[in-house]
PDB file of C-alpha atoms in Angstrom:
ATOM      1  CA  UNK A   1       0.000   0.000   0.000  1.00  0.00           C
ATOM      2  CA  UNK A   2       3.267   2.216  -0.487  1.00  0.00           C
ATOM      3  CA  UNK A   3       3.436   5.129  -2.825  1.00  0.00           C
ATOM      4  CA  UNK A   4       7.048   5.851  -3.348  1.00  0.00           C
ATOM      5  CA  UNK A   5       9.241   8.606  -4.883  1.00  0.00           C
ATOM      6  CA  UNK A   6      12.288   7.958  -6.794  1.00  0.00           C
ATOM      7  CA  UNK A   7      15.246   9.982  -7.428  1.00  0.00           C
ATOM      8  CA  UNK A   8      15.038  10.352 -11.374  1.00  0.00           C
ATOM      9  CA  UNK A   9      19.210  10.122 -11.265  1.00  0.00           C
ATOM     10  CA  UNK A  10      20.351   8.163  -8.499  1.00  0.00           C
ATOM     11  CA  UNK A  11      17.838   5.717  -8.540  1.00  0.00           C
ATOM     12  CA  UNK A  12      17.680   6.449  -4.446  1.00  0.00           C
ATOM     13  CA  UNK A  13      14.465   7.088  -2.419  1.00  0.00           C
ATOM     14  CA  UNK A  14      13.383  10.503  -1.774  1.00  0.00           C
ATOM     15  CA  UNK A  15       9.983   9.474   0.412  1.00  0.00           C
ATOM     16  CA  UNK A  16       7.380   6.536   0.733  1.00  0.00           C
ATOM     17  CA  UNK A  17       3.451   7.431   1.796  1.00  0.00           C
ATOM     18  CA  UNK A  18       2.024   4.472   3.330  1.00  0.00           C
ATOM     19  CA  UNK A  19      -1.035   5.331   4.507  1.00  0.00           C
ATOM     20  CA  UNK A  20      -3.485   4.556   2.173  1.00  0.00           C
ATOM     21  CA  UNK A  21      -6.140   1.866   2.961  1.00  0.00           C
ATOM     22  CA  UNK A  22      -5.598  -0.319  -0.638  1.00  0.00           C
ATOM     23  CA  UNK A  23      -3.046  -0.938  -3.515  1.00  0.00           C
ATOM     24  CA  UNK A  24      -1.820   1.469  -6.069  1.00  0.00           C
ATOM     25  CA  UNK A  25      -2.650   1.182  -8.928  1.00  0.00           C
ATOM     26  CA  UNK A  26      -2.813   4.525 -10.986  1.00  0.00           C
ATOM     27  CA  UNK A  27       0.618   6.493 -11.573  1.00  0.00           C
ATOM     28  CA  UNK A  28      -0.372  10.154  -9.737  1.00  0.00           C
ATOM     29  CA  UNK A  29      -0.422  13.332 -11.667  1.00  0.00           C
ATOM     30  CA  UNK A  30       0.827  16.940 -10.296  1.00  0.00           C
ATOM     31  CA  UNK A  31      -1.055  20.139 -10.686  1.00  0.00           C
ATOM     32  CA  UNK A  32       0.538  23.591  -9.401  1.00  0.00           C
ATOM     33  CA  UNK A  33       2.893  21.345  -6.854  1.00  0.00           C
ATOM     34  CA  UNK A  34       0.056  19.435  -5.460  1.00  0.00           C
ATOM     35  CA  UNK A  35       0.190  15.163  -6.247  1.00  0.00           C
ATOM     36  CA  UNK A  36      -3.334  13.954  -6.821  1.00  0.00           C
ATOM     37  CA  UNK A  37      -3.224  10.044  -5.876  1.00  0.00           C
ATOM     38  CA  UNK A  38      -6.247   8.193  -6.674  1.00  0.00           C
ATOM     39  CA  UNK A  39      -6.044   4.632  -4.847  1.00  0.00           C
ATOM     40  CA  UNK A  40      -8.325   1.291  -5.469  1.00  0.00           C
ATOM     41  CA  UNK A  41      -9.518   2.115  -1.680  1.00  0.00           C
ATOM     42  CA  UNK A  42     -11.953   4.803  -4.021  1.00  0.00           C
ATOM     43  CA  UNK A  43     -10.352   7.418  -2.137  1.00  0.00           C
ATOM     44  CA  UNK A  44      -8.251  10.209  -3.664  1.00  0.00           C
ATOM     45  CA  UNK A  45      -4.867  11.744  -2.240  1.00  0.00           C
ATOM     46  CA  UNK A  46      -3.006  14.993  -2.474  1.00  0.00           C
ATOM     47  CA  UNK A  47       0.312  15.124  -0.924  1.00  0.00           C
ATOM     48  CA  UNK A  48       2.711  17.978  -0.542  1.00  0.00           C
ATOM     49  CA  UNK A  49       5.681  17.623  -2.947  1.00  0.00           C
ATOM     50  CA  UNK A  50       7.590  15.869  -0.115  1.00  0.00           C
ATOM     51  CA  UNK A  51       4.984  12.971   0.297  1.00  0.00           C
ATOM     52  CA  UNK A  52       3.212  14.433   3.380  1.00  0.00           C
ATOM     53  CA  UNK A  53      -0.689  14.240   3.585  1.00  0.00           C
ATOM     54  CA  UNK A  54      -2.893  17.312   2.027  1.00  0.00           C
ATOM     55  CA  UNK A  55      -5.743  15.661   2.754  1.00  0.00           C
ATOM     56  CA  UNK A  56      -8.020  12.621   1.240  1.00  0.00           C
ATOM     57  CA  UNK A  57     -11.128  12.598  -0.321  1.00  0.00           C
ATOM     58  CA  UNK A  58     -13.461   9.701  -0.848  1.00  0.00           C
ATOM     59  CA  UNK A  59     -14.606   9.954  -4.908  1.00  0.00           C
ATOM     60  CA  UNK A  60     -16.287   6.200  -5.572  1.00  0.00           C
ATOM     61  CA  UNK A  61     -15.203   2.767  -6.307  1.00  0.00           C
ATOM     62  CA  UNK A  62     -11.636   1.708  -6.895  1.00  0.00           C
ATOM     63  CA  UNK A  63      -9.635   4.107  -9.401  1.00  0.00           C
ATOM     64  CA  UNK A  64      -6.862   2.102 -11.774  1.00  0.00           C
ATOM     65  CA  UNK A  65      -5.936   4.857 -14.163  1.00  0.00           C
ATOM     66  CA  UNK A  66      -4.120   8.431 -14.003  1.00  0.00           C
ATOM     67  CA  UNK A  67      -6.314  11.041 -13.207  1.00  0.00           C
ATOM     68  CA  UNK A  68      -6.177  13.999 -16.397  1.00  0.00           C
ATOM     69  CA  UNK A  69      -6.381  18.063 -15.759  1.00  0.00           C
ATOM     70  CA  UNK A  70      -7.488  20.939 -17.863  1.00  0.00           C
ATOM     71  CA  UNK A  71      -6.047  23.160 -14.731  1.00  0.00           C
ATOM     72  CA  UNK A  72      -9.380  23.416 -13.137  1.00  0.00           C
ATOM     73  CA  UNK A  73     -10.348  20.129 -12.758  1.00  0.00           C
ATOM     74  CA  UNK A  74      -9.024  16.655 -12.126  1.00  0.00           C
ATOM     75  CA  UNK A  75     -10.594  13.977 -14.423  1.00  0.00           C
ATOM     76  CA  UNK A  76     -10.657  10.422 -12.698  1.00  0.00           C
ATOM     77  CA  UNK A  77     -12.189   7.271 -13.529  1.00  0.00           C
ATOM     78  CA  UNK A  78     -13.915   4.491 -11.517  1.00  0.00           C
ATOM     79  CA  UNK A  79     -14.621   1.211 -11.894  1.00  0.00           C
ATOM     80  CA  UNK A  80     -17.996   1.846 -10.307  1.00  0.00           C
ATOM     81  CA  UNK A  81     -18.820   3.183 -13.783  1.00  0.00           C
ATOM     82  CA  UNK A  82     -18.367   6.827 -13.528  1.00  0.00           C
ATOM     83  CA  UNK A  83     -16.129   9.342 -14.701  1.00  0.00           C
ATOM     84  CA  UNK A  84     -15.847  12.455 -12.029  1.00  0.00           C
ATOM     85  CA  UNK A  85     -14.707  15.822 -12.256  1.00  0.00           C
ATOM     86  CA  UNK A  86     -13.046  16.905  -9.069  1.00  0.00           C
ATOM     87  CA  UNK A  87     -13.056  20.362  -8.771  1.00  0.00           C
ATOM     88  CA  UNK A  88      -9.223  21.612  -7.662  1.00  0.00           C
ATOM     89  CA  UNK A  89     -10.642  25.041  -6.118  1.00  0.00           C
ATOM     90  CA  UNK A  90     -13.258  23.142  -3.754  1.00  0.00           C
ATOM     91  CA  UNK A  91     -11.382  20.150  -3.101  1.00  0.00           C
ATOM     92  CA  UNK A  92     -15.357  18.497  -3.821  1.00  0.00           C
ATOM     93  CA  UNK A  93     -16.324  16.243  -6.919  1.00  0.00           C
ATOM     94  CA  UNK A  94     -18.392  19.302  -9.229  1.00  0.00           C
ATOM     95  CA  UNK A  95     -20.126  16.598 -11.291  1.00  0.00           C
ATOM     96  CA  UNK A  96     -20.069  12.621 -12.568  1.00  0.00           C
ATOM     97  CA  UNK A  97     -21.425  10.560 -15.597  1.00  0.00           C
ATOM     98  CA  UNK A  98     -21.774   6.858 -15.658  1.00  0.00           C
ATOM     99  CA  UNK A  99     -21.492   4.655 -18.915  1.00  0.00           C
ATOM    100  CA  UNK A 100     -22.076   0.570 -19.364  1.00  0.00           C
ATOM    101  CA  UNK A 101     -19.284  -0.630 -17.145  1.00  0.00           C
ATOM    102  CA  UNK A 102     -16.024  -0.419 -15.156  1.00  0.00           C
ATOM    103  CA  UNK A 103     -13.408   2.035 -16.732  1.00  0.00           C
ATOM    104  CA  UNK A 104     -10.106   0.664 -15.818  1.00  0.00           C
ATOM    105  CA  UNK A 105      -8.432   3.368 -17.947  1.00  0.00           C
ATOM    106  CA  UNK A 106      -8.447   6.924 -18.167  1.00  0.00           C
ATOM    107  CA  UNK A 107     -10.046   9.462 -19.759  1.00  0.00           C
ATOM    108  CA  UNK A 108      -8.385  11.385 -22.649  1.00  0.00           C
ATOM    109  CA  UNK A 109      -9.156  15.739 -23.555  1.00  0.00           C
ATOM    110  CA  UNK A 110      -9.234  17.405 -26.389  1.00  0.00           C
ATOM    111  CA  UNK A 111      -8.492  21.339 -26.645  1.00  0.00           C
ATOM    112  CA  UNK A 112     -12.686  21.829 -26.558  1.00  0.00           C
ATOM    113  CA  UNK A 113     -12.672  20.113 -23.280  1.00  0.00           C
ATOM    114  CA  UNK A 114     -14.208  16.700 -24.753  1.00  0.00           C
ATOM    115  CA  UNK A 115     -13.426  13.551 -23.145  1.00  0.00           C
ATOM    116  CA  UNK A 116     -13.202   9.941 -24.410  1.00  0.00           C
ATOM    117  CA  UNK A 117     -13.224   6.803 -22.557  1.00  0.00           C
ATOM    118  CA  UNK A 118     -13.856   3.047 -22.673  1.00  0.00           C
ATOM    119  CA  UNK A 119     -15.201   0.943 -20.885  1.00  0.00           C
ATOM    120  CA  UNK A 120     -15.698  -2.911 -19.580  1.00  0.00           C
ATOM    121  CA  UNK A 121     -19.086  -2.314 -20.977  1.00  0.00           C
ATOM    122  CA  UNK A 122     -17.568  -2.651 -24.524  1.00  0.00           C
ATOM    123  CA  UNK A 123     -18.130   0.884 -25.352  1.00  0.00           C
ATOM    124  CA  UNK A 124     -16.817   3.923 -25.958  1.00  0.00           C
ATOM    125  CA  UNK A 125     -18.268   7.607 -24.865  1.00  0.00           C
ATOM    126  CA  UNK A 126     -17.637  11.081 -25.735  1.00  0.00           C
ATOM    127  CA  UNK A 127     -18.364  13.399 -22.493  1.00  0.00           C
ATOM    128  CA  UNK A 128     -18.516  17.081 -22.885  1.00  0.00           C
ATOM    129  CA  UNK A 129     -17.535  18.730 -20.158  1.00  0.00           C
ATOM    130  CA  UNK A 130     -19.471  21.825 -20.600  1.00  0.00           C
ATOM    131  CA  UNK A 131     -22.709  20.629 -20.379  1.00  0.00           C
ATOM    132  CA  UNK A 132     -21.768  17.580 -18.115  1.00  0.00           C
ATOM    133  CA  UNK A 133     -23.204  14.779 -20.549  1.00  0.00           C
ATOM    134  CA  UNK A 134     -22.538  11.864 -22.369  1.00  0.00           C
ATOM    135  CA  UNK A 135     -22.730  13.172 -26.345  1.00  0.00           C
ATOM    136  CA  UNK A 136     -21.965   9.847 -28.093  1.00  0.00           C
ATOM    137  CA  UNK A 137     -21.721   6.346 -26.827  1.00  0.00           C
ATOM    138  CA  UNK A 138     -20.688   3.615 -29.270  1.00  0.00           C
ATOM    139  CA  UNK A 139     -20.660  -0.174 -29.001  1.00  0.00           C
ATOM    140  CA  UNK A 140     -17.280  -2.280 -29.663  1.00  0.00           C
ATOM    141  CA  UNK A 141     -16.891  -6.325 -29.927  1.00  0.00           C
ATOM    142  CA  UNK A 142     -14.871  -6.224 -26.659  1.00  0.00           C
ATOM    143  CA  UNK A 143     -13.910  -4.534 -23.334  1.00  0.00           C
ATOM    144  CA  UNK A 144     -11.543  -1.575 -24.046  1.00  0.00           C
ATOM    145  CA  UNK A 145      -8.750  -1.259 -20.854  1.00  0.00           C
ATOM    146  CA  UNK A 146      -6.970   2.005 -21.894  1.00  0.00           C
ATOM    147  CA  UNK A 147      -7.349   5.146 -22.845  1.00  0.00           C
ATOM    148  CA  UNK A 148      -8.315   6.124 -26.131  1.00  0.00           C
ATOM    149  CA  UNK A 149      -5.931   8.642 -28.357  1.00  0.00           C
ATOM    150  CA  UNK A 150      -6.622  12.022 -30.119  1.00  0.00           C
ATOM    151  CA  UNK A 151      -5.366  12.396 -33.359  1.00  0.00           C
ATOM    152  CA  UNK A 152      -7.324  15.685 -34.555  1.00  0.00           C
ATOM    153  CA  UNK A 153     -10.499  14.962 -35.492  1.00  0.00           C
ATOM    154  CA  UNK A 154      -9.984  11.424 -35.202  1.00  0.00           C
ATOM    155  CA  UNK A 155      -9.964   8.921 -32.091  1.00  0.00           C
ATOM    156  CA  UNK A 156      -8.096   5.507 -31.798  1.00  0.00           C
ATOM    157  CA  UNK A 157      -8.976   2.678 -29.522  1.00  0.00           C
ATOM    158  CA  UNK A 158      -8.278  -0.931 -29.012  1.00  0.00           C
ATOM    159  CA  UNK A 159     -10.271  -3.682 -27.232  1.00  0.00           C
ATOM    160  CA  UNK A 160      -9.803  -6.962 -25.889  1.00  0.00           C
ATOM    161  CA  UNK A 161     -11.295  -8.838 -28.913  1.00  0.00           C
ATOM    162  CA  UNK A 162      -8.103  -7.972 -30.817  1.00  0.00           C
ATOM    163  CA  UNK A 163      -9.950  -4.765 -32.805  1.00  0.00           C
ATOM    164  CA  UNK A 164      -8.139  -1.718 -33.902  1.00  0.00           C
ATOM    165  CA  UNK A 165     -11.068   1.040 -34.098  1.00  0.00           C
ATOM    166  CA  UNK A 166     -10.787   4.716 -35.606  1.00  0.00           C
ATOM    167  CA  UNK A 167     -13.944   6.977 -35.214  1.00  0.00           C
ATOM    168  CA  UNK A 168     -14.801  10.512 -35.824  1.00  0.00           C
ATOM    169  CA  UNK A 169     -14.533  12.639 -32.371  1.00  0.00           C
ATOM    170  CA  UNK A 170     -17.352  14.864 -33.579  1.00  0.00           C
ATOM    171  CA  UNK A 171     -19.744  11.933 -34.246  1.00  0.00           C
ATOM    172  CA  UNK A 172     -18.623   8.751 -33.073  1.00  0.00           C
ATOM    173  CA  UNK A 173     -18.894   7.194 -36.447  1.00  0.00           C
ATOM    174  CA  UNK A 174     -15.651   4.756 -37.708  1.00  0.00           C
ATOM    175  CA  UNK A 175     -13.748   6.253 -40.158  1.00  0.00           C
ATOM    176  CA  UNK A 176     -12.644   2.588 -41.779  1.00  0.00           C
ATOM    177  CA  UNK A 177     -13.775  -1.059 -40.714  1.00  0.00           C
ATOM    178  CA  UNK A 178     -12.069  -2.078 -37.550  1.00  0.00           C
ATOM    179  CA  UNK A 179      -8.904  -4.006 -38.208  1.00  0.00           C
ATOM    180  CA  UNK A 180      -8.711  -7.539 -36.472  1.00  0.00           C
ATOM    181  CA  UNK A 181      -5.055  -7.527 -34.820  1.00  0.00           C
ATOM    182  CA  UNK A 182      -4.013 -10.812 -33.372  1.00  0.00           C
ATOM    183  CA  UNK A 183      -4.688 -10.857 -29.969  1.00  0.00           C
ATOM    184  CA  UNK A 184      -6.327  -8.349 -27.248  1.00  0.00           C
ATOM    185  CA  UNK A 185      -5.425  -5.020 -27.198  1.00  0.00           C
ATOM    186  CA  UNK A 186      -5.271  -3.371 -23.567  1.00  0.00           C
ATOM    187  CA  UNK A 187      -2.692  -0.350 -24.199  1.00  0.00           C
ATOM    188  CA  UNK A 188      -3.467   3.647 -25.467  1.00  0.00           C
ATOM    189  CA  UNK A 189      -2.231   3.358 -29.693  1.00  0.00           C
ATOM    190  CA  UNK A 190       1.078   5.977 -30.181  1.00  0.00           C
ATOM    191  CA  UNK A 191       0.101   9.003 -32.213  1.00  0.00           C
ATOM    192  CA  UNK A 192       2.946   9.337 -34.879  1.00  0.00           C
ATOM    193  CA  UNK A 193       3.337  11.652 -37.681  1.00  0.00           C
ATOM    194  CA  UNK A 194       3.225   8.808 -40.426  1.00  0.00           C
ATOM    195  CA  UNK A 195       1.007   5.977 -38.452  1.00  0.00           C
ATOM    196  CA  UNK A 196      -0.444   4.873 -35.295  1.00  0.00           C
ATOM    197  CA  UNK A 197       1.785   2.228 -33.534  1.00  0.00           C
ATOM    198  CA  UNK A 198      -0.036  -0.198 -31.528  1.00  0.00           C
ATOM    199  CA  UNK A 199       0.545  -3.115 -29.216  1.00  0.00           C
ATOM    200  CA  UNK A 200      -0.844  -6.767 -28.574  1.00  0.00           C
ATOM    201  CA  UNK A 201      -0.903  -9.134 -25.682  1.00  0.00           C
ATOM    202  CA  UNK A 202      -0.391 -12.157 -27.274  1.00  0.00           C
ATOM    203  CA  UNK A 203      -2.865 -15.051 -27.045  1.00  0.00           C
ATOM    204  CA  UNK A 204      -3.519 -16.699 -24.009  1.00  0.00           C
ATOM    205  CA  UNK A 205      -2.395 -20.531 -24.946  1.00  0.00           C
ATOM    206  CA  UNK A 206       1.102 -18.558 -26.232  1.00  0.00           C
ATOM    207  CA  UNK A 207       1.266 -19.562 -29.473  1.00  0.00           C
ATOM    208  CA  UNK A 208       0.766 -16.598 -30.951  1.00  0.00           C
ATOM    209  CA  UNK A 209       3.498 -13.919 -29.318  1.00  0.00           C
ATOM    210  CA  UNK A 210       2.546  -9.790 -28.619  1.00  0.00           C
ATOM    211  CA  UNK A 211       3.115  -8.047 -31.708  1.00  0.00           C
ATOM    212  CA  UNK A 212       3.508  -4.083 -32.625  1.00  0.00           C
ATOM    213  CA  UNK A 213       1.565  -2.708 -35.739  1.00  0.00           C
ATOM    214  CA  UNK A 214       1.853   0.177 -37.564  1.00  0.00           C
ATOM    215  CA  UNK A 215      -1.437   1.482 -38.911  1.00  0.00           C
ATOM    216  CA  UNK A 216      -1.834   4.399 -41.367  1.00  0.00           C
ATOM    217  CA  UNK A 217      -4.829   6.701 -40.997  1.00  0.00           C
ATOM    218  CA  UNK A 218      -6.697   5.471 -43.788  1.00  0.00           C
ATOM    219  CA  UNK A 219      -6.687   1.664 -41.786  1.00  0.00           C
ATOM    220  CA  UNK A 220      -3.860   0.083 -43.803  1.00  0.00           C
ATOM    221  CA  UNK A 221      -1.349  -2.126 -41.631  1.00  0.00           C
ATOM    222  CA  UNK A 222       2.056  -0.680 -42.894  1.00  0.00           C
ATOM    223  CA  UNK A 223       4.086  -3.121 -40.529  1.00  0.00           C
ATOM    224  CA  UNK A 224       4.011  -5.472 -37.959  1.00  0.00           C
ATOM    225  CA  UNK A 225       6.727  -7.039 -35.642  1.00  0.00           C
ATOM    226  CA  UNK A 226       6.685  -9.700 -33.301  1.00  0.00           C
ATOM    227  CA  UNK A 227       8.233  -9.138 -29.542  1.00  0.00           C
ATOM    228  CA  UNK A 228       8.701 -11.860 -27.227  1.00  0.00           C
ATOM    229  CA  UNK A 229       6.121 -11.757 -24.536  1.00  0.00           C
ATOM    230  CA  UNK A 230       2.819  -9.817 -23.650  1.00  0.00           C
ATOM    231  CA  UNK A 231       2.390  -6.196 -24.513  1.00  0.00           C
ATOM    232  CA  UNK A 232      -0.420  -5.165 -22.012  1.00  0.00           C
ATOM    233  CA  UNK A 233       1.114  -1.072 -21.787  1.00  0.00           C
ATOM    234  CA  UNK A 234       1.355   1.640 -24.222  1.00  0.00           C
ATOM    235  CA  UNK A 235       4.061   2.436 -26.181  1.00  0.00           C
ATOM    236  CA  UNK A 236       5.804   5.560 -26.201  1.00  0.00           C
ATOM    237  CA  UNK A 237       8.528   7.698 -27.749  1.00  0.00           C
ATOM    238  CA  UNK A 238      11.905   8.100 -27.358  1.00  0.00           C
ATOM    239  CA  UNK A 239      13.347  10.120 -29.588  1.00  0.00           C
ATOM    240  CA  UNK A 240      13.500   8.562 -33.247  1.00  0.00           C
ATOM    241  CA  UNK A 241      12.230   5.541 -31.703  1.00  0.00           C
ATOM    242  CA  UNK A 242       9.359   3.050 -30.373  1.00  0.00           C
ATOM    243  CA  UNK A 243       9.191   1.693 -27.015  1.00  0.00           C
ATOM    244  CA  UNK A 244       7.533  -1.018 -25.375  1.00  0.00           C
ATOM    245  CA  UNK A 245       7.860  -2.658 -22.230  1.00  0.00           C
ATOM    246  CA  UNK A 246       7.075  -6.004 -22.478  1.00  0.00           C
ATOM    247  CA  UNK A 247       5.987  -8.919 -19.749  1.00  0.00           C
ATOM    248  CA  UNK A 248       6.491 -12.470 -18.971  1.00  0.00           C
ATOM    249  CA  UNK A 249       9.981 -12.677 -20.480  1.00  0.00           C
ATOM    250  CA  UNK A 250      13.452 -11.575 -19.942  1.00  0.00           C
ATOM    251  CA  UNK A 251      13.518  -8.259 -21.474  1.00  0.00           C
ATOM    252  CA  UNK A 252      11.992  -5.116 -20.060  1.00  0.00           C
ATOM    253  CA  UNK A 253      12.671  -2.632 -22.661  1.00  0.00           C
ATOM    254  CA  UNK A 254      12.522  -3.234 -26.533  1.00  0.00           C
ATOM    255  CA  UNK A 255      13.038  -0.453 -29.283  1.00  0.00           C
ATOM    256  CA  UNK A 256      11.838  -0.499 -32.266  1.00  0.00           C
ATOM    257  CA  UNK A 257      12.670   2.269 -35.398  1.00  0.00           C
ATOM    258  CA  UNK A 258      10.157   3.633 -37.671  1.00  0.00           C
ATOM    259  CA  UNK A 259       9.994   1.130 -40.042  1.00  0.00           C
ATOM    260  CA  UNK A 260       9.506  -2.006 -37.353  1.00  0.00           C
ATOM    261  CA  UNK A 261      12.851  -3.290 -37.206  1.00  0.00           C
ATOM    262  CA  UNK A 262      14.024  -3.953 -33.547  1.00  0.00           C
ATOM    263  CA  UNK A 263      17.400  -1.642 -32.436  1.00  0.00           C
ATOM    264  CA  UNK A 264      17.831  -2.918 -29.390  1.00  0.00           C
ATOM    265  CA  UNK A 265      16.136  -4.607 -25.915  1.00  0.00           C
ATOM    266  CA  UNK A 266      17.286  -4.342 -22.456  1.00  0.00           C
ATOM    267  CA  UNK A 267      17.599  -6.997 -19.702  1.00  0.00           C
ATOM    268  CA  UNK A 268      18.542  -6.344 -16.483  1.00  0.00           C
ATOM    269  CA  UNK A 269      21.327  -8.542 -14.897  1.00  0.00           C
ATOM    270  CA  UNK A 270      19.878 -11.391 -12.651  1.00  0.00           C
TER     271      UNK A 270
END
């Protein structure tokens, strides 16, 4: 039930909270020197830069994923179904909307303070923030873990049935037939300036390994490269190149380059 901070250069510890009531599960985010916590105990924490207790707020049920802020509010999602906006000035929740089922991911903004989320309800909803509703809510073939991505006008999402989805923020309708990947899909696609770079777990009987895919914006699968072991988190940039950390095998670092080739992995001595 520790929350820990790390020195980002000596690898030491700076502090360790270890009060909260559950397990962490969401990584924090920091507004204006403040850490916002949320914890699967449904309560949310805000600790001084040094890792003492704010205070703690009760929100809902248990909370998996980052909270997001447009400065004013803190974004969090439950798995009781609901996404709430926590007002920062108040320290109160302002509002809440429910969808079909348990959001183990977060939310994702756009610049006209639209969210997007999935759900365990195999769904995924459009919530304006202004007027405090749910503007589109579309059905996928399976439970979608992560986060959804903003590319513009358009919105990529994976779910656990292996489906690659791209629909139109404004509307919610696809812009191309989903593409059937190999295997569930439970981390936020990469925004690139060429393609969308995506990750797979892998099937379950492991015969069929994680694999990245690079997807162009008009659904066309430009490459795709097998990596030993399951992919269940995003990938991310560094640089000129693609990273994913995979599980369940010896490496916990692989790069790729922009055109799918692997540069190097990492594997920490024993």
């Amino acid at each position: 039930h520790s929350l820990t901070s790390l020195d980002s250069v000596r690898g030491t510890v700076n502090w360790t909270f270890a009060d909260a009531e559950s397990a962490w599960l969401a990584a924090p985010t920091v507004v204006d020197e403040t850490i916002y916590a949320p914890n699967t105990d449904g309560s949310l924490y805000a600790l001084h830069l040094d890792g003492s207790l704010r205070w703690k707020k009760e929100i809902g049920g248990a909370m998996w994923a980052a909270p997001i802020s447009d400065g004013e509010m803190l974004y969090i999602t439950s798995l009781d179904h609901s996404l709430y906006a926590f007002d920062l000035s108040t320290q109160e929740t302002a509002w809440s909307v429910s969808v079909k089922g348990a959001i183990p991911g977060g939310a994702s903004i756009d610049e006209a303070g639209s969210l997007y989320l999935g759900s365990f309800g195999s769904n995924v909803a459009r919530v304006d923030s202004a007027s405090q509703s749910i503007v589109w809510d579309i059905s996928v073939p399976g439970w979608v873990w992560d986060a959804p991505a903003i590319d513009g006008e358009m919105l990529y999402v994976g779910d656990l049935q292996g489906n690659f989805h791209a629909f139109n923020t404004s509307n919610g309708t696809e812009i191309f037939d989903a593409l059937k990947l190999n295997a569930p899909v439970t981390g936020t696609p990469l925004v690139l300036e060429d393609f969308i770079v995506v990750g797979t777990e892998g099937s379950a009987d492991e015969t069929d390994p994680g694999k990245a895919y690079a997807i162009d914006r008009e659904g066309a699968i430009l490459w795709q490269q097998t990596i030993t072991g399951k992919l269940y988190t995003a990938p991310v940039q560094g640089g000129d190149l693609i990273l994913f950390a995979p599980m369940e095998t010896d490496a916990v670092l692989v790069a790729l380059d922009h055109d799918g080739r692997q540069v190097w992995q990492f594997i920490p001595e024993k």
